[in-house]
Amino acid sequence: MESQQVKGSRVLAVDSAKTWEFVIGQAQIQACPVVIHFTAVWCAPSKFMKGFFEELALKYPDILFLSVDVDELKSVAEKLDVKAMPTFLFMKEDYNQAADKIVGANAEELHKRVAHFAQMSRQGSQDATSPKFSGVL
């Protein structure tokens, strides 16, 4: 299985369809909220957002943060209707479509939506008996 996690980072870089299916499957089993950064190596705004995305991942440990290079996983980007970079998708409950989406490098908006997503996820997990993301895939 191909995935990379930089030491000290909570962002998992998913670089194969097989890994995507495994990670999303595990998130669904664990009822874990997911935020995905769709990026490309040639995209300057995506590079700009990378460090900020890493900071959010450290701040919100109950959320699974993924990074997907659209050139490596075109099928996933197409399936989720990602047409521009950076795109950030928020998934919970239905892991085949986004619950929320941000297109563009807007750090303030991303922070606001991740905070709201985390709050909604916590409220939902208090109502349900589903386990939270264990941090282990």
Short mmCIF file of C-alpha atoms in Angstrom, two decimals:
data_model
loop_
_atom_site.label_atom_id
_atom_site.label_comp_id
_atom_site.label_asym_id
_atom_site.label_seq_id
_atom_site.Cartn_x
_atom_site.Cartn_y
_atom_site.Cartn_z
CA MET A 1 0.00 0.00 0.00
CA GLU A 2 1.33 3.41 -0.96
CA SER A 3 0.91 6.29 1.42
CA GLN A 4 3.29 8.68 3.03
CA GLN A 5 3.17 10.42 6.34
CA VAL A 6 5.88 12.95 7.03
CA LYS A 7 7.37 12.56 10.49
CA GLY A 8 5.59 14.88 12.92
CA SER A 9 2.74 15.38 10.47
CA ARG A 10 -0.85 14.25 10.88
CA VAL A 11 -1.56 14.64 7.16
CA LEU A 12 -1.57 11.38 5.25
CA ALA A 13 -0.53 11.69 1.59
CA VAL A 14 -2.58 9.19 -0.39
CA ASP A 15 -0.98 8.28 -3.71
CA SER A 16 -2.77 5.19 -5.02
CA ALA A 17 -6.37 4.17 -5.64
CA LYS A 18 -5.88 1.10 -3.46
CA THR A 19 -4.71 3.24 -0.54
CA TRP A 20 -7.59 5.69 -1.10
CA GLU A 21 -10.14 2.88 -0.88
CA PHE A 22 -8.49 1.47 2.26
CA VAL A 23 -8.19 4.81 4.08
CA ILE A 24 -11.73 5.95 3.22
CA GLY A 25 -13.06 2.51 4.16
CA GLN A 26 -11.37 2.69 7.56
CA ALA A 27 -12.65 6.23 8.12
CA GLN A 28 -16.17 5.04 7.36
CA ILE A 29 -15.87 2.06 9.72
CA GLN A 30 -14.63 4.37 12.50
CA ALA A 31 -17.20 7.10 11.65
CA CYS A 32 -14.30 9.51 11.35
CA PRO A 33 -14.69 12.94 9.77
CA VAL A 34 -12.24 13.54 6.92
CA VAL A 35 -10.78 16.69 5.35
CA ILE A 36 -8.98 16.23 2.04
CA HIS A 37 -6.57 18.66 0.39
CA PHE A 38 -6.54 18.07 -3.36
CA THR A 39 -3.27 19.45 -4.63
CA ALA A 40 -0.73 19.26 -7.46
CA VAL A 41 3.05 19.66 -7.39
CA TRP A 42 2.86 22.43 -10.01
CA CYS A 43 0.21 24.44 -8.10
CA ALA A 44 1.71 27.37 -6.16
CA PRO A 45 -1.48 28.11 -4.14
CA SER A 46 -1.57 24.44 -3.04
CA LYS A 47 2.03 24.69 -1.85
CA PHE A 48 1.10 27.88 0.04
CA MET A 49 -1.75 26.06 1.84
CA LYS A 50 0.25 22.94 2.73
CA GLY A 51 1.78 24.31 5.95
CA PHE A 52 -1.52 25.76 7.10
CA PHE A 53 -3.26 22.44 6.41
CA GLU A 54 -0.58 20.70 8.52
CA GLU A 55 -1.26 23.12 11.40
CA LEU A 56 -4.99 22.40 11.24
CA ALA A 57 -4.28 18.66 11.33
CA LEU A 58 -2.34 19.11 14.56
CA LYS A 59 -5.05 21.32 16.07
CA TYR A 60 -7.93 18.91 15.29
CA PRO A 61 -6.79 15.36 16.14
CA ASP A 62 -10.31 13.88 15.88
CA ILE A 63 -10.36 14.58 12.14
CA LEU A 64 -8.45 12.58 9.53
CA PHE A 65 -6.53 14.92 7.21
CA LEU A 66 -5.56 13.61 3.77
CA SER A 67 -3.55 15.04 0.92
CA VAL A 68 -4.23 13.84 -2.63
CA ASP A 69 -2.21 14.84 -5.70
CA VAL A 70 -4.71 15.09 -8.56
CA ASP A 71 -2.10 14.01 -11.10
CA GLU A 72 -1.49 10.77 -9.17
CA LEU A 73 -5.17 10.05 -8.42
CA LYS A 74 -7.12 11.48 -11.34
CA SER A 75 -9.90 8.93 -10.87
CA VAL A 76 -10.59 10.11 -7.31
CA ALA A 77 -10.46 13.78 -8.31
CA GLU A 78 -12.90 13.14 -11.16
CA LYS A 79 -15.23 11.05 -9.00
CA LEU A 80 -15.43 13.84 -6.42
CA ASP A 81 -15.72 16.57 -9.09
CA VAL A 82 -12.44 18.31 -8.23
CA LYS A 83 -11.66 20.71 -11.07
CA ALA A 84 -9.29 23.29 -9.56
CA MET A 85 -6.48 23.33 -7.04
CA PRO A 86 -6.38 23.64 -4.19
CA THR A 87 -9.72 22.09 -3.35
CA PHE A 88 -10.62 21.03 0.18
CA LEU A 89 -13.39 18.48 0.70
CA PHE A 90 -15.08 17.65 3.99
CA MET A 91 -16.57 14.17 4.36
CA LYS A 92 -18.68 12.58 7.06
CA GLU A 93 -21.28 9.81 6.95
CA ASP A 94 -21.42 9.60 3.13
CA TYR A 95 -17.83 9.07 2.05
CA ASN A 96 -18.75 9.07 -1.66
CA GLN A 97 -19.52 12.78 -1.73
CA ALA A 98 -18.45 15.93 0.05
CA ALA A 99 -20.44 17.43 2.90
CA ASP A 100 -18.65 20.73 2.23
CA LYS A 101 -16.14 22.08 -0.30
CA ILE A 102 -13.72 24.98 -0.56
CA VAL A 103 -12.04 25.84 -3.85
CA GLY A 104 -9.02 28.12 -3.63
CA ALA A 105 -6.28 29.12 -1.21
CA ASN A 106 -8.28 30.90 1.49
CA ALA A 107 -6.63 30.03 4.82
CA GLU A 108 -9.10 32.03 6.91
CA GLU A 109 -12.12 30.34 5.33
CA LEU A 110 -10.49 26.90 5.64
CA HIS A 111 -9.81 27.47 9.34
CA LYS A 112 -13.39 28.63 9.94
CA ARG A 113 -14.92 25.65 8.13
CA VAL A 114 -12.62 23.08 9.76
CA ALA A 115 -13.49 24.51 13.19
CA HIS A 116 -17.20 24.31 12.37
CA PHE A 117 -16.78 20.79 10.92
CA ALA A 118 -14.97 19.67 14.08
CA GLN A 119 -17.70 21.12 16.29
CA MET A 120 -20.47 19.45 14.26
CA SER A 121 -18.56 16.15 14.28
CA ARG A 122 -18.13 16.29 18.06
CA GLN A 123 -21.83 16.97 18.53
CA GLY A 124 -22.68 14.09 16.19
CA SER A 125 -20.36 11.68 17.97
CA GLN A 126 -21.87 12.58 21.35
CA ASP A 127 -25.27 11.63 19.96
CA ALA A 128 -24.05 8.39 18.41
CA THR A 129 -22.33 5.40 19.89
CA SER A 130 -19.81 5.22 17.02
CA PRO A 131 -16.14 5.31 18.03
CA LYS A 132 -13.97 8.30 17.12
CA PHE A 133 -10.99 8.11 14.81
CA SER A 134 -8.38 6.07 16.62
CA GLY A 135 -5.44 7.55 14.73
CA VAL A 136 -4.62 4.08 13.43
CA LEU A 137 -5.53 2.90 9.97
#
